[in-house]
Tab-separated table of C-alpha atoms in Angstrom:
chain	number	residue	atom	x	y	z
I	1	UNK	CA	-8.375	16.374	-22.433
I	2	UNK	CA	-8.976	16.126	-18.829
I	3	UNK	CA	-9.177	18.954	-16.710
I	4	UNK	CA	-7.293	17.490	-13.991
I	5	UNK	CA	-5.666	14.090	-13.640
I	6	UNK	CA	-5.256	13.213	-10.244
I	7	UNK	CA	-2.802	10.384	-9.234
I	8	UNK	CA	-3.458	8.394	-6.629
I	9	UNK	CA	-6.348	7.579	-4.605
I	10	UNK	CA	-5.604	7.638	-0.666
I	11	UNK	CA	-7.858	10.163	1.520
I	12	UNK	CA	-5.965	12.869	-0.387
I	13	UNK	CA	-6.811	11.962	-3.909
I	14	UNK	CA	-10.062	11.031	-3.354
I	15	UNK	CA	-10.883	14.447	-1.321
I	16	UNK	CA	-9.215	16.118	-4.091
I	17	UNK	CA	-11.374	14.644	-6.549
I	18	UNK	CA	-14.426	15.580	-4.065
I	19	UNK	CA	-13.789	19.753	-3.768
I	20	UNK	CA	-12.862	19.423	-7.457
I	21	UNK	CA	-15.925	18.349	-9.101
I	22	UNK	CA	-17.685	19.576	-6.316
I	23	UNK	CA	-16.476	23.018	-6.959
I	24	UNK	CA	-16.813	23.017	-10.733
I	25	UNK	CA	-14.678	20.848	-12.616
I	26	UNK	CA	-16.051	18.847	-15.477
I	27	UNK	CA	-13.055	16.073	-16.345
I	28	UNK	CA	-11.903	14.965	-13.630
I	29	UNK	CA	-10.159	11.260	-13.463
I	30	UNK	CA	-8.532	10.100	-10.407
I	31	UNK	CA	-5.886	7.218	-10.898
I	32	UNK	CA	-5.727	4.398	-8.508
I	33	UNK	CA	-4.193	1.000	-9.613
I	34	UNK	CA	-7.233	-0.753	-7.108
I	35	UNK	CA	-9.951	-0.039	-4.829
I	36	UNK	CA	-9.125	3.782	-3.458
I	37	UNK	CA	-8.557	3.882	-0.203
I	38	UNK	CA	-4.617	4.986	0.585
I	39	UNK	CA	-2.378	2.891	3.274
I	40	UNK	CA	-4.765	4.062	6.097
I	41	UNK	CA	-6.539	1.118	5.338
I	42	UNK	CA	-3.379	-1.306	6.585
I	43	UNK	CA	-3.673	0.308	10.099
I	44	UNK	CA	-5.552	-1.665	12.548
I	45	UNK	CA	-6.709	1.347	14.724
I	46	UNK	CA	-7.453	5.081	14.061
I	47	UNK	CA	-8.534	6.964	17.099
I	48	UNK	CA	-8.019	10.444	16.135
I	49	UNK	CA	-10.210	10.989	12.743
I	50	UNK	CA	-12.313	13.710	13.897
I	51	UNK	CA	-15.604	13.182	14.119
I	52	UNK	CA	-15.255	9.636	14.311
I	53	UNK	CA	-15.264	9.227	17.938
I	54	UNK	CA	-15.327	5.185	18.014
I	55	UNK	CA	-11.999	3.671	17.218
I	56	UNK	CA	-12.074	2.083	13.825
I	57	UNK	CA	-10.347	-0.064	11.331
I	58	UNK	CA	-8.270	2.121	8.621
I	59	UNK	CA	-10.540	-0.116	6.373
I	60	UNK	CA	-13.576	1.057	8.121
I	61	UNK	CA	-12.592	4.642	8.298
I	62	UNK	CA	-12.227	4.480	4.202
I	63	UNK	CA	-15.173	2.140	3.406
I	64	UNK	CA	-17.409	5.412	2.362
I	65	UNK	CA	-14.982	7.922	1.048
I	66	UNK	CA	-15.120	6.548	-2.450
I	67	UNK	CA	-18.740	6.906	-2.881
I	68	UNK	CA	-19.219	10.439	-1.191
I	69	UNK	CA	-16.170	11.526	-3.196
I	70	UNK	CA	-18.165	10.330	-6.354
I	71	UNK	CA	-20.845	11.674	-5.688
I	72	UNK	CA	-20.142	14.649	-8.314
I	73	UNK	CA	-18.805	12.763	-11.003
I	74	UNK	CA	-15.573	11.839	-10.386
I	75	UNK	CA	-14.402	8.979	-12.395
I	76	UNK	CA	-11.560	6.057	-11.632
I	77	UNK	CA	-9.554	4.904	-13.574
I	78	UNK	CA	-8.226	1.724	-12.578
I	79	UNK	CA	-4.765	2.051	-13.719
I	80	UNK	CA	-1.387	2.565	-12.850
I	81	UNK	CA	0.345	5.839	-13.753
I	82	UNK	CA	4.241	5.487	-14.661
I	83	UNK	CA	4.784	9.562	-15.458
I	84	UNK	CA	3.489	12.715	-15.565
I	85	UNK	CA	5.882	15.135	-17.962
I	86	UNK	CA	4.902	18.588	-19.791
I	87	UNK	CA	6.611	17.834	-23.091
I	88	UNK	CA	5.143	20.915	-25.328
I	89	UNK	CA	2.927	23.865	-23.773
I	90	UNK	CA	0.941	23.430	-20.790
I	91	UNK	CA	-0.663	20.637	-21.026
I	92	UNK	CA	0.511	17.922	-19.081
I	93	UNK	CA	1.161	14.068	-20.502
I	94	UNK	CA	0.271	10.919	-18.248
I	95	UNK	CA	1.586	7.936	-19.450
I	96	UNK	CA	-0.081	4.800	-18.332
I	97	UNK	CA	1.429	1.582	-17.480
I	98	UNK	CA	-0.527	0.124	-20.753
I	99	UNK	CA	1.265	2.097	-22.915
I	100	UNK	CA	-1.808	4.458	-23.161
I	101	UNK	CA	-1.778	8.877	-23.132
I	102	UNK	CA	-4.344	10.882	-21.157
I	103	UNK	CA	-3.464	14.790	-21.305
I	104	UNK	CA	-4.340	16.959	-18.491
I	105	UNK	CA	-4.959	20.580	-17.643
I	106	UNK	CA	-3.640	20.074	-14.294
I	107	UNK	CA	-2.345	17.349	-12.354
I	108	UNK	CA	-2.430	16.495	-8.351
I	109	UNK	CA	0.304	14.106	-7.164
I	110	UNK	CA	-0.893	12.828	-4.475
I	111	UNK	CA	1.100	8.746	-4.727
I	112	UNK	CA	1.942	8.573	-0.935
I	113	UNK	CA	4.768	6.540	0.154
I	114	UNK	CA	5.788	2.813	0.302
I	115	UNK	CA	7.241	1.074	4.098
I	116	UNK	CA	10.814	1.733	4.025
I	117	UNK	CA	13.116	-1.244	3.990
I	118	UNK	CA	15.291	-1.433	6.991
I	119	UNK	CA	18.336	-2.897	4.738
I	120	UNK	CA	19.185	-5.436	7.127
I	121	UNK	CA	20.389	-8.966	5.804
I	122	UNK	CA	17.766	-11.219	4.687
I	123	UNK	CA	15.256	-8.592	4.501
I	124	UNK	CA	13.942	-9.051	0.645
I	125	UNK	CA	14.976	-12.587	0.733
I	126	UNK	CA	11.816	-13.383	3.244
I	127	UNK	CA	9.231	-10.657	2.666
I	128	UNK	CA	6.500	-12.139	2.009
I	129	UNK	CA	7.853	-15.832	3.961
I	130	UNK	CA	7.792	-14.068	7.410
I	131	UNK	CA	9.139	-10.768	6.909
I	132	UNK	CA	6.284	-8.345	6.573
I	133	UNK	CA	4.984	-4.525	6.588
I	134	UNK	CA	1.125	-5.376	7.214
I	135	UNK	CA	0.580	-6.373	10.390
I	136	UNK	CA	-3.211	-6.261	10.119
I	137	UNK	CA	-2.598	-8.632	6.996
I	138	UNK	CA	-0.194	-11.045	8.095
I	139	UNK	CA	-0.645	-11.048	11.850
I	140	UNK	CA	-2.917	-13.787	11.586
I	141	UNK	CA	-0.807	-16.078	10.208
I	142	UNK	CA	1.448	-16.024	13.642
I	143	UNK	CA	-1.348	-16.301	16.436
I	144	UNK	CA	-0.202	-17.526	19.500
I	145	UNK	CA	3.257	-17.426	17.890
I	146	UNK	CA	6.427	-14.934	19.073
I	147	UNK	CA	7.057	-12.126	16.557
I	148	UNK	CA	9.225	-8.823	16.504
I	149	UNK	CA	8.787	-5.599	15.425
I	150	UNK	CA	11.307	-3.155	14.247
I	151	UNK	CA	10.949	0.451	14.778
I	152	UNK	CA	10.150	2.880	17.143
I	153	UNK	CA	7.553	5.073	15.551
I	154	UNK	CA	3.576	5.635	15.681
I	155	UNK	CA	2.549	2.423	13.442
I	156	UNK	CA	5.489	0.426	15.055
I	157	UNK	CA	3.983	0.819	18.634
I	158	UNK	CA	0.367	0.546	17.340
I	159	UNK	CA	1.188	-2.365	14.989
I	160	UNK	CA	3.003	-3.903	18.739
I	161	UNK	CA	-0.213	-3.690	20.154
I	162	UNK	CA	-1.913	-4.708	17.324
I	163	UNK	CA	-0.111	-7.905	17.625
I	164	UNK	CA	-0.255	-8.786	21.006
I	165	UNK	CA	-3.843	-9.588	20.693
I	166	UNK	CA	-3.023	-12.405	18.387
I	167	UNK	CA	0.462	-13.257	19.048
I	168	UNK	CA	1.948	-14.786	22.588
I	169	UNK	CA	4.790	-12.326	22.160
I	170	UNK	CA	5.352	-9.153	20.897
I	171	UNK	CA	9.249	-8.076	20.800
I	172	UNK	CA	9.545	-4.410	19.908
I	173	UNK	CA	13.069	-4.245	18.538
I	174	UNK	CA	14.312	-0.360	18.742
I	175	UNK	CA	17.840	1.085	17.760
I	176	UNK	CA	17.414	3.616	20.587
I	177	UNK	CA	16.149	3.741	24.193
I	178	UNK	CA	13.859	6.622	22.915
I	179	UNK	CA	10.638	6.477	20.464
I	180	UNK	CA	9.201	8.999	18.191
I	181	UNK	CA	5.679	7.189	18.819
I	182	UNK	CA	2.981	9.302	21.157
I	183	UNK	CA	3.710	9.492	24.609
I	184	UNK	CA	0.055	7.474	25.473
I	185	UNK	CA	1.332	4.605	22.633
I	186	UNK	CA	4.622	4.323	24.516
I	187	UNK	CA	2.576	3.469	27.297
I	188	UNK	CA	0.026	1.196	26.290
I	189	UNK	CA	2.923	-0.646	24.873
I	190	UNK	CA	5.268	-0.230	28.415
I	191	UNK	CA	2.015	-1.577	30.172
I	192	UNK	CA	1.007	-4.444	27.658
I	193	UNK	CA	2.270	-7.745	29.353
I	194	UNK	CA	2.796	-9.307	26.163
I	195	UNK	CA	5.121	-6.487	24.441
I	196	UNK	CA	9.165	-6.730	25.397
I	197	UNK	CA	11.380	-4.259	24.468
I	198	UNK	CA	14.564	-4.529	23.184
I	199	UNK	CA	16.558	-1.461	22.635
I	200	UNK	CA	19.552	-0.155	21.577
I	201	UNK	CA	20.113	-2.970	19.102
I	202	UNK	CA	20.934	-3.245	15.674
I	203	UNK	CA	19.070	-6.123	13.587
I	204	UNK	CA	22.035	-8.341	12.169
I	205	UNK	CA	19.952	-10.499	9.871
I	206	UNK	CA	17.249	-12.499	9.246
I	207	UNK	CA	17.496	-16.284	9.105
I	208	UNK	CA	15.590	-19.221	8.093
I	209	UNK	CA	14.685	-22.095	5.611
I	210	UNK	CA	12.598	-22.824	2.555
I	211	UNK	CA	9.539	-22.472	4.291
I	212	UNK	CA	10.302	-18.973	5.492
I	213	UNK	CA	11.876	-17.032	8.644
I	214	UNK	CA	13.117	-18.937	11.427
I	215	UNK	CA	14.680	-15.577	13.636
I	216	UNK	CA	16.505	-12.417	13.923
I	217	UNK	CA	19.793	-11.767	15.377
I	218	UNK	CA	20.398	-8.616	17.274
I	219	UNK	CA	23.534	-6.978	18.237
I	220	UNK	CA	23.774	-4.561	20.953
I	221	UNK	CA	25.389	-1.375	20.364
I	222	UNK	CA	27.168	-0.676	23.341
I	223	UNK	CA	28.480	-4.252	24.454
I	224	UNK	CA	28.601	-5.874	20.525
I	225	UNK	CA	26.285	-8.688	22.053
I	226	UNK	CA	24.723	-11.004	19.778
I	227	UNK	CA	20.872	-11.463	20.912
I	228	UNK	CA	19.257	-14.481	18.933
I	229	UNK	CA	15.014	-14.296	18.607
I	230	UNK	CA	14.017	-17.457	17.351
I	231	UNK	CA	10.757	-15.858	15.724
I	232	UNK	CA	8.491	-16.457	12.585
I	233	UNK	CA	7.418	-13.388	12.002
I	234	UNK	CA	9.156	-9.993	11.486
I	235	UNK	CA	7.085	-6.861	10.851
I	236	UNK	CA	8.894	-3.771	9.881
I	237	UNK	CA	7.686	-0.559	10.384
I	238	UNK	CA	11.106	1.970	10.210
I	239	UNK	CA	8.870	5.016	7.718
I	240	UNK	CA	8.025	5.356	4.691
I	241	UNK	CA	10.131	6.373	1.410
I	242	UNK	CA	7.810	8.551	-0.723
I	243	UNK	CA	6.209	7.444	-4.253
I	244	UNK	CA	7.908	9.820	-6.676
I	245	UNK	CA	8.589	7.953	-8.835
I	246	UNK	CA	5.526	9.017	-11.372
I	247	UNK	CA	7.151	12.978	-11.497
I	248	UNK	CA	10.413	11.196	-12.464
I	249	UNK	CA	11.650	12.328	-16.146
I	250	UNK	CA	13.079	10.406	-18.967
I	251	UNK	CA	16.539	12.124	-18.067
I	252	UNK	CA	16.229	11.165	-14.390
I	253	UNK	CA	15.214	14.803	-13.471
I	254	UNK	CA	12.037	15.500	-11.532
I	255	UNK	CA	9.342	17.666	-13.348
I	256	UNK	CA	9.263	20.052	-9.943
I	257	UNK	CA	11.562	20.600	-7.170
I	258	UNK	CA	12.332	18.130	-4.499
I	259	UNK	CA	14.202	18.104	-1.569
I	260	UNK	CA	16.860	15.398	-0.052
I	261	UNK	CA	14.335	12.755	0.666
I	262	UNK	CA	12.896	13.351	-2.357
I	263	UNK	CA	9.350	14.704	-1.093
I	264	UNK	CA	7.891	17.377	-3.368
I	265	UNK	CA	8.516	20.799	-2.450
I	266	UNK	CA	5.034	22.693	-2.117
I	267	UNK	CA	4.013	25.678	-0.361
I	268	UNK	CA	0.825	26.298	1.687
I	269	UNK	CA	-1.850	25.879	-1.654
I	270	UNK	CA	0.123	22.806	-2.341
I	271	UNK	CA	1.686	24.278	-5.187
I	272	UNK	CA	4.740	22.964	-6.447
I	273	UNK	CA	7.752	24.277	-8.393
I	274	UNK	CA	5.690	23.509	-12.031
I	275	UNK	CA	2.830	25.941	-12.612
I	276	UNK	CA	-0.537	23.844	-12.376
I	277	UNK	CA	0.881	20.969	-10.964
I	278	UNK	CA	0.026	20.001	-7.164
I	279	UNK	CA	1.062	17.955	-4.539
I	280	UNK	CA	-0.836	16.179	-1.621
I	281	UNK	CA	-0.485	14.206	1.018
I	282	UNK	CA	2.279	12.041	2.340
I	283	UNK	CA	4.355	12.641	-0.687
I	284	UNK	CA	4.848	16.702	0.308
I	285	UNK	CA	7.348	18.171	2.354
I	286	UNK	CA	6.792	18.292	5.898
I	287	UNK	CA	3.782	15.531	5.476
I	288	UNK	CA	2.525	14.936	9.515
I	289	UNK	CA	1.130	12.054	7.147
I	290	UNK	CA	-2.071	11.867	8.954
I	291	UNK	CA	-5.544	11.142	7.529
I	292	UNK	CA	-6.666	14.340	8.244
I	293	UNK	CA	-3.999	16.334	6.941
I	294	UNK	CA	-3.541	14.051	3.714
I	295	UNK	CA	-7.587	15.219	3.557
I	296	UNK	CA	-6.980	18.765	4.047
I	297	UNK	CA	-3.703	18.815	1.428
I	298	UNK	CA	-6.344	17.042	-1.159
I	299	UNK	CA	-9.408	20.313	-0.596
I	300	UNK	CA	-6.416	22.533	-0.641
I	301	UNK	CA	-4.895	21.216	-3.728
I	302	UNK	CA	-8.315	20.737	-5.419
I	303	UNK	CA	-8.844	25.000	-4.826
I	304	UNK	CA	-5.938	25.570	-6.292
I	305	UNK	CA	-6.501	23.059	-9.280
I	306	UNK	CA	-9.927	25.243	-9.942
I	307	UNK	CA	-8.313	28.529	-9.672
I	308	UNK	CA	-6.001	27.633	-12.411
I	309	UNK	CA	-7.972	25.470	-14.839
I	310	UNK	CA	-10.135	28.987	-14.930
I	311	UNK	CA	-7.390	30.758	-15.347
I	312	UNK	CA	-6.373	28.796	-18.171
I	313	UNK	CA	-10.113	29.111	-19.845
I	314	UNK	CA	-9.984	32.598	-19.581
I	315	UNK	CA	-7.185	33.459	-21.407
I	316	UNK	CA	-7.516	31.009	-23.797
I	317	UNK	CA	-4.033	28.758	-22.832
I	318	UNK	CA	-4.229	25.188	-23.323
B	1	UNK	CA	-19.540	-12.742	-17.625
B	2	UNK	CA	-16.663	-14.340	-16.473
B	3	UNK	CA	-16.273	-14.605	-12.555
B	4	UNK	CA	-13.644	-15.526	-10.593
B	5	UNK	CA	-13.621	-19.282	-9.165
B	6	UNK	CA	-13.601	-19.328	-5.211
B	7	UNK	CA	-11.481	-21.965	-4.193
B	8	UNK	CA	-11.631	-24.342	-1.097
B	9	UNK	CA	-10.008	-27.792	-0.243
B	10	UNK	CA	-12.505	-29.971	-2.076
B	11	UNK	CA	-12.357	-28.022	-5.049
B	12	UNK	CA	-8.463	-26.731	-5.573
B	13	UNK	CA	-6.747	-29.673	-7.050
B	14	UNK	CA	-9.225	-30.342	-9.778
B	15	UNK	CA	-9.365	-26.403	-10.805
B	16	UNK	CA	-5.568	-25.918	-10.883
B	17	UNK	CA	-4.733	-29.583	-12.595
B	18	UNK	CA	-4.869	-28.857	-16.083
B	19	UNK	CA	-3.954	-25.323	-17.954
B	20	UNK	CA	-3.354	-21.887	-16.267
B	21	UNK	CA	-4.950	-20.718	-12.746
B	22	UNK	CA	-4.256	-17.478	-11.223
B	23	UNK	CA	-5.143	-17.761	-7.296
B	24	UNK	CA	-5.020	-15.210	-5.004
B	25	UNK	CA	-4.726	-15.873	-1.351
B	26	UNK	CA	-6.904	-12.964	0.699
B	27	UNK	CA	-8.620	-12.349	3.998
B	28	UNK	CA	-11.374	-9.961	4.528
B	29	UNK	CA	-9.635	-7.850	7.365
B	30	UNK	CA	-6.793	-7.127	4.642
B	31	UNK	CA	-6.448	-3.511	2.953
B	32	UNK	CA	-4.488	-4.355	0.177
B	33	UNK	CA	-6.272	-7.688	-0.360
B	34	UNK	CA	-9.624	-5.613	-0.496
B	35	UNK	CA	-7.686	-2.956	-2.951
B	36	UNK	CA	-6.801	-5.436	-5.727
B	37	UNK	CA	-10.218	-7.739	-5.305
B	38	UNK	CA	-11.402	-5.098	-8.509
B	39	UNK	CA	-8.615	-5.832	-10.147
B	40	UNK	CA	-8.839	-9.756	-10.016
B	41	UNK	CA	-12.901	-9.089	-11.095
B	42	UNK	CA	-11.706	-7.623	-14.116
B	43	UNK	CA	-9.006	-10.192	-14.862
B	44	UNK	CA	-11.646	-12.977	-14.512
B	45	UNK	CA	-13.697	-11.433	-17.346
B	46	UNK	CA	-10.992	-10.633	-19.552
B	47	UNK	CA	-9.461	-14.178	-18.747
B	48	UNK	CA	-12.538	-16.121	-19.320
B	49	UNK	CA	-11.957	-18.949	-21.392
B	50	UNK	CA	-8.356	-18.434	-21.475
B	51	UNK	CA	-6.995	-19.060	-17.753
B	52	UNK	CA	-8.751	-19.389	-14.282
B	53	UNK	CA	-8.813	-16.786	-11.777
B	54	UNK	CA	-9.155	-18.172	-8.526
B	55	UNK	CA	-9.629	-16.588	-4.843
B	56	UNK	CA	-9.282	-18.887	-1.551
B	57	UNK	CA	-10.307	-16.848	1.802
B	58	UNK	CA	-7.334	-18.039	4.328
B	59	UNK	CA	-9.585	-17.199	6.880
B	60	UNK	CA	-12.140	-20.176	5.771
B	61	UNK	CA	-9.188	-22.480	4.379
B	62	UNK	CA	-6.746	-22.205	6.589
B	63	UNK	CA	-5.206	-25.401	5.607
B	64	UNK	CA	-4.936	-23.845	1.995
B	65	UNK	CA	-2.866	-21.405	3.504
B	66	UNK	CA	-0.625	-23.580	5.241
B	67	UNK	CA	-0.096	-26.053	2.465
B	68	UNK	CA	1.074	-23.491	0.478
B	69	UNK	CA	3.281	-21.634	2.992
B	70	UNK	CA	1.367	-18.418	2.534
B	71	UNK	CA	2.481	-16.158	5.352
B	72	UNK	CA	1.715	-12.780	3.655
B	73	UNK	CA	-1.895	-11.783	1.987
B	74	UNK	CA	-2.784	-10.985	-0.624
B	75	UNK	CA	-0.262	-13.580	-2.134
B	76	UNK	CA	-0.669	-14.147	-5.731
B	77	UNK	CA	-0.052	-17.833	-7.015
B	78	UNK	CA	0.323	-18.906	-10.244
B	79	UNK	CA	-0.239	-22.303	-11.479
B	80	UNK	CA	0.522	-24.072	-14.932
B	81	UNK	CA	-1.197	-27.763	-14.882
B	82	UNK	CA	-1.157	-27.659	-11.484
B	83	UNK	CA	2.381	-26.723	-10.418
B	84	UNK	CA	3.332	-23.197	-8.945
B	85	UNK	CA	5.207	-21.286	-11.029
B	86	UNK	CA	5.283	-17.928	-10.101
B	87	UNK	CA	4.373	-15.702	-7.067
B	88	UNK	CA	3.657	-12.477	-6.001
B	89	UNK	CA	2.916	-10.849	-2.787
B	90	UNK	CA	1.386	-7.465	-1.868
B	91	UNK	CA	-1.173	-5.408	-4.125
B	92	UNK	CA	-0.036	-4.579	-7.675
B	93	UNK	CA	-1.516	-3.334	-10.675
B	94	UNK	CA	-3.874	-5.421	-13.074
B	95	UNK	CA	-0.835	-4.617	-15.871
B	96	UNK	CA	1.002	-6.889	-13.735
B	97	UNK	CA	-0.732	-9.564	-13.281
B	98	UNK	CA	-1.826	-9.780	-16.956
B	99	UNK	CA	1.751	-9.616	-17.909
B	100	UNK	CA	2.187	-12.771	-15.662
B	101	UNK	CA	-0.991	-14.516	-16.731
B	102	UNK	CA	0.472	-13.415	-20.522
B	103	UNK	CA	3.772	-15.010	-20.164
B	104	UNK	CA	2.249	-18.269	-19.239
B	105	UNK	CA	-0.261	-18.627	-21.655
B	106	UNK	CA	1.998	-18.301	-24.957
């Protein structure tokens, strides 16, 4: 029996794993389907890591974390985790998606999310043929090409610039006239020469052949204007739904509370509604989803994780 | 120990001709390319003998990459005596990819 299970390996799971085996716990087995790492390691820039005063790759940024995070004895497990229940007790179940049981003291949940679709037409008929959510992936593949971008948030504005290096033309395809995205991204973008922005539009569909995208078609909102991009590449970057799917029951219930969007309800020691069982990172409530934070979530969670495994070996439970 | 086959343009037709290749299309600046590269390590030992696992850099074989209209890494091909018969794009779990390489080799 583990001691704690934790799922998922972004800079939350693995600096969960770090202040718990760190801090005193023997069994401790973190979950991640690949190399750990999180979706930090898509992003092309990360300039406010502190302490890391250069601006470096999300790859970069991650390339030590596993082996620091290690360093104590943490193990991976190179698998994917399909759900965590409590059937009998307090011991907690995780099933594996080989058919294989692990049972756990306590668990941290700690999954992140996955890019949101934007639900437009042709959208899951060309991901992966020109529709895409990596732009530090698949941006090669269109250099010195015109692509768009849809969204008006943090990674859509930094993925924009990210772009324009490579590409001849960066479109930056907005609902609104307004972004979410930092004030100084909204500007690099305003003052990048390659970047034009096209707001107040809603994406129509996404056209092309067997070989893959061919263009987007826009439609204004206030005048019902059709705007055709004839471009190879759309990268969509509207948010991100979280992973819950691994707290998800046999009966459809969740094994803790959740709110609308489904993010698990925790308070500040990111505990959640189900006594030894923690959440961190992007898949909380209220996520900033930042490194950083994701990092602090994972120590917190860890703390807590120790308090009650003890708590458990004290009075005997489990 | 079995390791996986890297693939270039002088080498790919004659290792995906006959029986069942897995190749998967990466680039070094890629996170989720770089997050399943353990996984397809682990499926060229268990595979050995049984079907290929393959890797081809688009950033050395770019040609690769446009013959086979990759426009999103890592894309996962799979090939039965040298036809494509099933794809996958974007980092997934070694589970899946067996169950793929499975399905193909009964």
């Amino acid at each position: 029996m583990l001691d704690l299970a934790i799922i998922g390996g972004g800079p939350a799971g693995l600096t969960a794993g770090l202040y718990a085996t760190r801090g005193g716990l023997e069994n401790v087995v973190m979950y991640e389907k690949g190399m750990p790492g999180g979706a930090i390691t898509q992003s092309s820039e990360v300039e406010n890591y502190p302490g890391i005063k250069e601006v470096v790759s999300g790859m970069d940024l991650m390339a030590s974390w596993p082996e620091q995070c290690m360093r104590f004895g943490l193990k991976h497990e190179m698998a994917e985790v399909v759900r965590v229940s409590r059937p009998e007790g307090l011991c907690f179940k995780v099933e594996l998606s080989d058919g294989s049981v692990e049972t756990a003291k306590s668990v941290i949940v700690c999954t992140g999310g996955t890019p949101r679709k934007a639900g437009f037409k042709g959208e899951e008929e060309f991901f992966g043929r020109g529709v895409s959510t990596c732009a530090t992936c698949d941006g090669f593949f269109y250099r010195d090409k015109e692509v768009a971008v849809i969204g008006g948030g943090d990674t859509a504005l930094e993925e924009a610039l990210y772009l324009a290096n490579i590409c001849s033309k960066v479109y930056v395809v907005h609902r609104r006239d307004e972004f979410r995205a930092a004030p100084s991204t909204v500007k690099r973008a305003r003052e990048n020469g390659k970047i034009e922005f096209v707001t107040n539009v809603l994406v129509e569909e996404v056209y092309g052949d067997a070989m893959g995208v061919q263009g987007i078609r826009l439609k204004k909102k206030d005048s019902g204007e059709v705007i055709d991009l004839p471009v190879p590449g759309v990268f969509v970057f509207v948010g991100y739904d979280v992973n819950n799917r691994v707290l998800k029951q046999e009966d459809g219930s969740f094994l803790c509370d959740v709110n609308e969007y489904g993010e698990v309800v925790v308070d500040l020691q990111m505990r959640t509604s189900e006594q030894g069982l923690f959440a961190a990172g992007d898949i909380r409530i209220m996520a900033p989803k930042q490194v950083v934070c994701a990092a602090g979530d994972g120590a917190n969670a860890a703390i807590g994780a120790i308090a009650y495994v003890e708590h458990l070996h004290r009075e005997n439970l489990c | 120990m079995g390791k996986y086959i890297e693939l270039n343009s002088s080498n790919f037709d004659e290792t995906v001709k006959e029986g069942v290749t897995l190749v998967d299309f990466w680039a070094p600046w890629c996170g989720p390319c770089r997050m399943i590269a353990p996984v397809i390590e682990e499926l060229a030992e268990e595979y050995e003998g049984k079907a290929k696992i393959a890797k081809v850099n688009t950033d050395e074989e770019q040609d690769l990459a446009i013959k086979f209209g990759i426009r999103s890494i890592p894309s996962i091909l799979f090939f039965k005596d040298g036809q494509v018969v099933d794809q996958m794009v974007g980092a997934a779990s070694k589970q899946a990819f067996a169950e793929k390489l499975d399905a193909l080799l009964k």
